[in-house]
Tab-separated table of C-alpha atoms in Angstrom:
chain	number	residue	atom	x	y	z
A	1	GLN	CA	111.472	-17.338	124.662
A	2	VAL	CA	111.157	-19.657	121.709
A	3	ARG	CA	113.273	-22.778	121.428
A	4	LEU	CA	113.638	-25.395	118.709
A	5	VAL	CA	115.017	-28.754	119.792
A	6	GLU	CA	115.947	-31.457	117.288
A	7	SER	CA	116.238	-35.174	117.995
A	8	GLY	CA	116.599	-38.422	116.083
A	9	GLY	CA	120.020	-38.108	114.501
A	10	GLY	CA	122.604	-40.844	114.646
A	11	LEU	CA	124.737	-43.316	112.736
A	12	VAL	CA	123.141	-45.520	110.112
A	13	GLN	CA	124.354	-47.689	107.260
A	14	ALA	CA	123.717	-46.732	103.663
A	15	GLY	CA	120.218	-47.732	102.649
A	16	GLY	CA	118.895	-47.314	106.157
A	17	SER	CA	116.388	-44.881	107.610
A	18	LEU	CA	116.210	-42.216	110.286
A	19	ARG	CA	113.415	-39.974	111.506
A	20	LEU	CA	114.249	-36.501	112.754
A	21	THR	CA	111.925	-34.521	114.991
A	22	CYS	CA	111.979	-30.842	115.857
A	23	ALA	CA	109.828	-29.475	118.659
A	24	ALA	CA	109.139	-25.777	119.089
A	25	SER	CA	108.342	-24.430	122.537
A	26	GLY	CA	107.894	-21.123	124.292
A	27	SER	CA	105.639	-18.126	123.776
A	28	ILE	CA	104.392	-19.107	120.333
A	29	PHE	CA	101.352	-17.513	118.784
A	30	SER	CA	101.594	-19.391	115.481
A	31	ILE	CA	104.106	-21.055	113.185
A	32	ASN	CA	104.278	-20.369	109.475
A	33	ALA	CA	106.754	-22.390	107.408
A	34	MET	CA	108.996	-25.016	108.980
A	35	ALA	CA	112.019	-26.499	107.308
A	36	TRP	CA	115.049	-28.733	107.580
A	37	TYR	CA	118.479	-27.608	106.457
A	38	ARG	CA	121.764	-29.465	106.514
A	39	GLN	CA	125.404	-28.560	106.526
A	40	ALA	CA	128.216	-30.934	105.684
A	41	PRO	CA	131.828	-30.176	106.685
A	42	GLY	CA	133.317	-27.489	104.483
A	43	GLN	CA	130.024	-26.833	102.720
A	44	GLN	CA	127.318	-24.209	102.934
A	45	ARG	CA	124.073	-24.858	104.728
A	46	GLU	CA	121.442	-26.012	102.265
A	47	LEU	CA	117.685	-26.418	102.308
A	48	VAL	CA	116.577	-30.041	102.476
A	49	ALA	CA	112.804	-29.739	102.770
A	50	ALA	CA	110.174	-27.226	103.809
A	51	ILE	CA	106.499	-27.314	104.694
A	52	THR	CA	103.967	-24.507	104.982
A	53	SER	CA	101.346	-24.197	107.691
A	54	THR	CA	98.817	-25.677	105.250
A	55	GLY	CA	100.998	-28.669	104.416
A	56	ARG	CA	102.484	-27.667	101.096
A	57	THR	CA	105.958	-29.118	100.739
A	58	ASN	CA	109.084	-28.701	98.655
A	59	TYR	CA	112.284	-30.695	98.560
A	60	ALA	CA	115.838	-30.412	97.374
A	61	ASP	CA	116.313	-32.432	94.194
A	62	SER	CA	118.892	-34.600	95.944
A	63	VAL	CA	116.342	-35.955	98.450
A	64	LYS	CA	113.142	-36.132	96.394
A	65	GLY	CA	111.558	-39.550	96.632
A	66	ARG	CA	113.654	-40.498	99.676
A	67	PHE	CA	112.800	-37.907	102.344
A	68	THR	CA	109.377	-36.848	103.607
A	69	ILE	CA	108.669	-33.771	105.702
A	70	SER	CA	105.561	-33.573	107.856
A	71	ARG	CA	104.297	-31.487	110.750
A	72	ASP	CA	101.881	-31.652	113.641
A	73	ASN	CA	100.474	-28.167	114.148
A	74	ALA	CA	98.827	-29.092	117.442
A	75	LYS	CA	102.187	-30.141	118.899
A	76	ASN	CA	104.352	-27.536	117.136
A	77	THR	CA	106.556	-30.265	115.715
A	78	VAL	CA	108.066	-31.028	112.336
A	79	HIS	CA	109.477	-34.369	111.247
A	80	LEU	CA	111.837	-35.514	108.534
A	81	GLN	CA	111.565	-39.155	107.541
A	82	MET	CA	114.750	-40.111	105.728
A	83	ASN	CA	114.818	-43.368	103.775
A	84	SER	CA	117.381	-44.920	101.459
A	85	LEU	CA	120.091	-42.871	103.103
A	86	LYS	CA	123.359	-42.320	101.258
A	87	PRO	CA	126.811	-41.391	102.560
A	88	GLU	CA	126.394	-37.979	100.933
A	89	ASP	CA	123.457	-37.311	103.282
A	90	THR	CA	125.958	-37.102	106.136
A	91	ALA	CA	125.656	-33.657	107.723
A	92	VAL	CA	124.400	-31.721	110.689
A	93	TYR	CA	120.675	-31.248	110.213
A	94	TYR	CA	119.054	-28.064	111.473
A	95	CYS	CA	115.428	-27.227	112.061
A	96	ASN	CA	114.182	-23.790	111.050
A	97	ALA	CA	110.817	-22.213	111.733
A	98	ASP	CA	109.103	-18.940	110.936
A	99	ILE	CA	107.393	-18.200	114.248
A	100	VAL	CA	105.039	-15.482	115.368
A	101	ASP	CA	105.688	-14.689	119.036
A	102	TYR	CA	105.203	-11.644	121.254
A	103	ILE	CA	108.100	-9.882	119.505
A	104	GLY	CA	106.730	-10.367	116.036
A	105	THR	CA	107.631	-12.759	113.250
A	106	ASN	CA	111.115	-14.235	113.425
A	107	TYR	CA	113.116	-17.157	112.074
A	108	TYR	CA	114.424	-19.514	114.716
A	109	TRP	CA	117.037	-22.263	114.443
A	110	GLY	CA	117.604	-25.413	116.411
A	111	GLN	CA	121.012	-26.492	117.672
A	112	GLY	CA	121.402	-29.197	115.039
A	113	THR	CA	121.570	-32.975	115.106
A	114	GLN	CA	124.294	-35.073	113.493
A	115	VAL	CA	123.376	-37.621	110.844
A	116	THR	CA	126.153	-39.940	109.714
A	117	VAL	CA	125.634	-42.494	106.947
A	118	SER	CA	128.316	-45.128	106.573
A	119	SER	CA	129.025	-46.874	103.288
């Protein structure tokens, strides 16, 4: 069974930095795109950043220039470096991955990690 486990969330002051990590484990044949989403209270889940298996990236306009997504294909991990954090970045951050396993190709989600930015 495939699992995604996020880590690295926490409380930080505005202007600070955090680095999120998501590790995929289980019966994985390969991983296509990986992404970070976030969901603030009372709001819909939104895409923050995504990265393909070849390293092509895209970002939400609200985080461009502040956040950087990267991945380590050998370790089945994806990272989100978040700099110049703002209170509006406060949300639960979720990892998402398009994974090929013995069932086929499926999207998997992590359990989420809380990021809180104080003003």
